[in-house]
Amino acid sequence: MTNTPDSDQIRSRGTFRVKRGLADMLRGGVIMDVVDAAQAKIAEDAGAVAVMALERVPADIRRDGGVARMSDPELIEGIQETVTIPVMAKARIGHFAEAQILASLEVDYIDESEVLTPADEAHHIDKWAFDVPFVCGATNLGEALRRISEGAAMIRSKGEAGTGNIVEAVRHLRSILGDIRKLTVADEPEIFTWAKELRAPYELVAEVAETGALPVPLFCAGGIATPADASLVLQLGAQAVFVGSGIFKSEDPAGRARAIVEATTHFEDPALLAKVSRGLGSAMKGQEIDSLETRLADRGW
Amino acid sequence: MIVGVLALQGDVAEHERALERVGVSARRIRVPADLEGISALVLPGGESTTILMMIDSSDLRAPLTAWIAEGRPTLGTCAGLVLLADRVIDGRSDQVSLGGLGVTVQRNGFGRQRFSFEAPVSAPTLGADFDGVFIRAPRIIDVDAGTEVLGSLLEGDSAEPVLVQRGALLGCAFHPELSRDDRLHQRLVGLV
């Protein structure tokens, strides 16, 4: 430790430990999709650990169609001025220019998200090139490790956004966590084969085999609509939840948001879950997966 | 010995591992009954607004305030420091900390995540520098008489306090549990 005139010389910003560290701090919390400052205020008042800014909630993207893009910077700044919790924002897959704009706005996390219309059908953003951390969706372990190799500091299971249907989130979580469990008992030749089959870097596959966990926190997204849904995915092994349309497409957004926050902390306490699940009005209507025109989870490579 | 970790939200698991490394059992604290029989308490990193709301809805405010008033050993890191601070600025207007530690902290005082950083923390009485990991960290902007500064960020001729102690209350703006430096958990156990 020496006396240096400029703090930049001794402070290392944008390190992986710092990027992943914010994800660690969000564990056990609820990150809520919001489209404007008014929704962000409701989310913070309900106990959200962070908000995610996007142009339209996934249910509306499904209903209205068209190209879904990054939010208007004015809306993001309005959200940042309104709340004290971290503000995340979504960029299109591969759209590094949107990500650069979001970084310049000093958003706290960028979600390179399949919920928006992809900008590149072969390449994801080089997330190592940014000081701001990234979260990416994944449906299986190979996809998660590919995103981590590109620099993602948090993974969320994709689920099927905008459906209010938890079945896909459960499928993706079980796939990721089930394969991790199998990997921990693989021998060395099997780890090479796992890397080949997962289409993921050998070093990351070997690390997962050794530690029994992803190198970054694993959160759950896509289809959470009730306190019970949050409890289910946390008991399966997710470390926090993203809730999109499930809150602002329900009858009582503030009450439901608060109940999901309570459920996320007390996810192992069925009596408390019963208490907070009472009298919330109707949840978002939701959709069967087989009836969907577009499967958002299929986006990303 | 059992040490509690407030487990309403945040990096609870890292603190549990640190406690296990220093040879004590960790217990997650979510409801008042969980406090029974613990010897010390850790308030982890996380979002202080969320944790404070959950403290109220889980009926933990009165028992935690009593715990601190009795001078029981407590370590708060990052959001935990915000919880222990007597005065908080730049929080939500309705955010009321537990208090006990004679400092004023500015929430997210170093800026948004882009300005989160790692830097050495000088703590001469504790030995070598800590690898300080600061994540949207609170800034200690005022320290009362009676609260001791144990660790600082050194810059030029100035020293900014980031690790303080008052009686059995320890608070730091950084995350020793993320850099796996167990000296503060050891110190906490030593205060029992």
CSV table of C-alpha atoms in Angstrom, one decimal, chain A residues 1-7 10-22 24-30 41 44-50 80-81 83-87 103-109 131-133 258 261-262 264-269 272 275, chain B residues 7-14 17 28 30-31 44-47 49-50 53-54 57-58 78 90-92 94-95 107-108 110-122 129 131-136 139 152-157 160 175 177-180:
chain,number,residue,atom,x,y,z
A,1,MET,CA,0.0,0.0,0.0
A,2,THR,CA,1.6,3.2,-1.1
A,3,ASN,CA,0.5,6.8,-1.3
A,4,THR,CA,-0.7,7.3,-4.8
A,5,PRO,CA,-2.1,10.6,-6.0
A,6,ASP,CA,-4.9,9.0,-8.1
A,7,SER,CA,-7.4,6.5,-6.8
A,10,ILE,CA,-5.1,1.5,-6.8
A,11,ARG,CA,-8.7,0.7,-7.5
A,12,SER,CA,-9.4,-2.0,-9.9
A,13,ARG,CA,-12.9,-1.6,-11.4
A,14,GLY,CA,-14.9,-4.1,-13.5
A,15,THR,CA,-13.0,-7.2,-12.2
A,16,PHE,CA,-14.8,-10.5,-12.4
A,17,ARG,CA,-15.0,-10.7,-8.6
A,18,VAL,CA,-16.7,-7.3,-8.5
A,19,LYS,CA,-19.1,-8.3,-11.3
A,20,ARG,CA,-20.0,-11.6,-9.8
A,21,GLY,CA,-20.1,-10.0,-6.3
A,22,LEU,CA,-23.2,-7.9,-7.1
A,24,ASP,CA,-24.0,-12.6,-4.9
A,25,MET,CA,-25.6,-9.6,-3.1
A,26,LEU,CA,-28.9,-10.1,-4.9
A,27,ARG,CA,-29.3,-13.7,-3.8
A,28,GLY,CA,-32.5,-14.5,-2.0
A,29,GLY,CA,-34.1,-11.5,-3.6
A,30,VAL,CA,-36.7,-10.7,-6.3
A,41,LYS,CA,-41.4,2.7,-7.4
A,44,GLU,CA,-38.9,-0.9,-4.6
A,45,ASP,CA,-41.7,-0.3,-2.2
A,46,ALA,CA,-42.5,-4.0,-2.3
A,47,GLY,CA,-38.9,-5.0,-1.4
A,48,ALA,CA,-37.4,-5.8,-4.8
A,49,VAL,CA,-33.6,-6.1,-4.7
A,50,ALA,CA,-33.3,-4.7,-8.2
A,80,GLN,CA,-32.6,5.5,-11.9
A,81,GLU,CA,-33.7,8.8,-10.4
A,83,VAL,CA,-35.2,4.2,-6.9
A,84,THR,CA,-32.1,3.5,-4.8
A,85,ILE,CA,-31.8,-0.2,-5.6
A,86,PRO,CA,-29.8,-1.5,-8.6
A,87,VAL,CA,-31.2,-0.8,-12.0
A,103,ALA,CA,-23.1,0.9,-19.9
A,104,SER,CA,-22.8,4.7,-20.6
A,105,LEU,CA,-26.1,5.2,-18.7
A,106,GLU,CA,-24.4,3.3,-15.8
A,107,VAL,CA,-27.0,0.6,-15.4
A,108,ASP,CA,-25.9,-1.8,-12.8
A,109,TYR,CA,-26.4,-5.0,-14.8
A,131,ASP,CA,-16.9,-2.9,-16.9
A,132,VAL,CA,-20.7,-3.4,-16.3
A,133,PRO,CA,-21.6,-7.0,-15.5
A,258,ARG,CA,-44.7,-8.0,-1.8
A,261,VAL,CA,-40.7,-11.0,-1.9
A,262,GLU,CA,-41.9,-12.7,1.4
A,264,THR,CA,-38.5,-15.7,-1.6
A,265,THR,CA,-37.1,-15.2,1.9
A,266,HIS,CA,-39.3,-17.7,3.6
A,267,PHE,CA,-39.4,-20.2,0.7
A,268,GLU,CA,-39.0,-23.2,3.0
A,269,ASP,CA,-41.9,-22.2,5.3
A,272,LEU,CA,-46.0,-18.5,5.8
A,275,LYS,CA,-50.4,-16.7,4.7
B,7,ALA,CA,-30.7,-14.8,6.3
B,8,LEU,CA,-33.5,-12.6,4.9
B,9,GLN,CA,-31.6,-11.8,1.7
B,10,GLY,CA,-28.0,-11.4,0.6
B,11,ASP,CA,-24.7,-13.3,0.5
B,12,VAL,CA,-25.6,-15.5,3.5
B,13,ALA,CA,-23.8,-18.6,2.2
B,14,GLU,CA,-20.4,-16.9,2.0
B,17,ARG,CA,-18.6,-20.8,5.0
B,28,ARG,CA,-29.7,-18.9,9.5
B,30,ARG,CA,-35.2,-15.8,9.6
B,31,VAL,CA,-37.6,-15.5,12.6
B,44,PRO,CA,-24.5,-10.0,5.6
B,45,GLY,CA,-24.2,-8.0,2.4
B,46,GLY,CA,-27.3,-7.5,0.2
B,47,GLU,CA,-29.9,-4.8,-0.4
B,49,THR,CA,-33.8,-1.6,1.8
B,50,THR,CA,-35.1,-5.2,1.2
B,53,MET,CA,-38.4,-4.4,5.1
B,54,MET,CA,-38.0,-8.1,5.8
B,57,SER,CA,-42.3,-8.1,8.4
B,58,SER,CA,-40.5,-11.0,10.1
B,78,CYS,CA,-21.7,-3.7,3.4
B,90,ASP,CA,-29.0,8.6,0.5
B,91,GLY,CA,-31.2,5.7,1.6
B,92,ARG,CA,-34.9,5.5,1.1
B,94,ASP,CA,-38.5,5.6,5.2
B,95,GLN,CA,-35.4,3.5,5.7
B,107,ARG,CA,-25.5,4.4,0.9
B,108,ASN,CA,-23.9,3.5,-2.4
B,110,PHE,CA,-18.9,5.2,-4.2
B,111,GLY,CA,-21.4,5.2,-7.0
B,112,ARG,CA,-23.2,2.7,-9.1
B,113,GLN,CA,-21.9,-0.8,-10.0
B,114,ARG,CA,-19.6,0.5,-12.7
B,115,PHE,CA,-17.7,2.2,-9.9
B,116,SER,CA,-17.5,-0.9,-7.7
B,117,PHE,CA,-13.9,-1.8,-7.2
B,118,GLU,CA,-11.2,-3.8,-5.5
B,119,ALA,CA,-8.5,-2.1,-3.5
B,120,PRO,CA,-6.2,-2.9,-0.6
B,121,VAL,CA,-7.5,-2.0,2.9
B,122,SER,CA,-4.8,-0.9,5.4
B,129,ASP,CA,-3.9,-5.4,4.1
B,131,ASP,CA,-8.1,-7.5,-0.4
B,132,GLY,CA,-11.1,-5.1,-0.2
B,133,VAL,CA,-14.0,-5.9,-2.5
B,134,PHE,CA,-16.4,-2.9,-2.6
B,135,ILE,CA,-19.7,-3.5,-4.3
B,136,ARG,CA,-22.0,-0.5,-4.5
B,139,ARG,CA,-19.2,5.2,2.4
B,152,SER,CA,-8.9,2.5,5.8
B,153,LEU,CA,-8.4,3.1,2.1
B,154,LEU,CA,-5.3,5.1,1.7
B,155,GLU,CA,-5.2,7.7,-1.0
B,156,GLY,CA,-2.4,10.3,-1.2
B,157,ASP,CA,-2.3,11.9,2.2
B,160,GLU,CA,-10.9,6.9,4.3
B,175,HIS,CA,-16.7,-8.0,1.8
B,177,GLU,CA,-16.4,-13.1,3.0
B,178,LEU,CA,-15.9,-12.7,-0.8
B,179,SER,CA,-12.1,-12.5,-0.6
B,180,ARG,CA,-12.2,-15.4,1.9
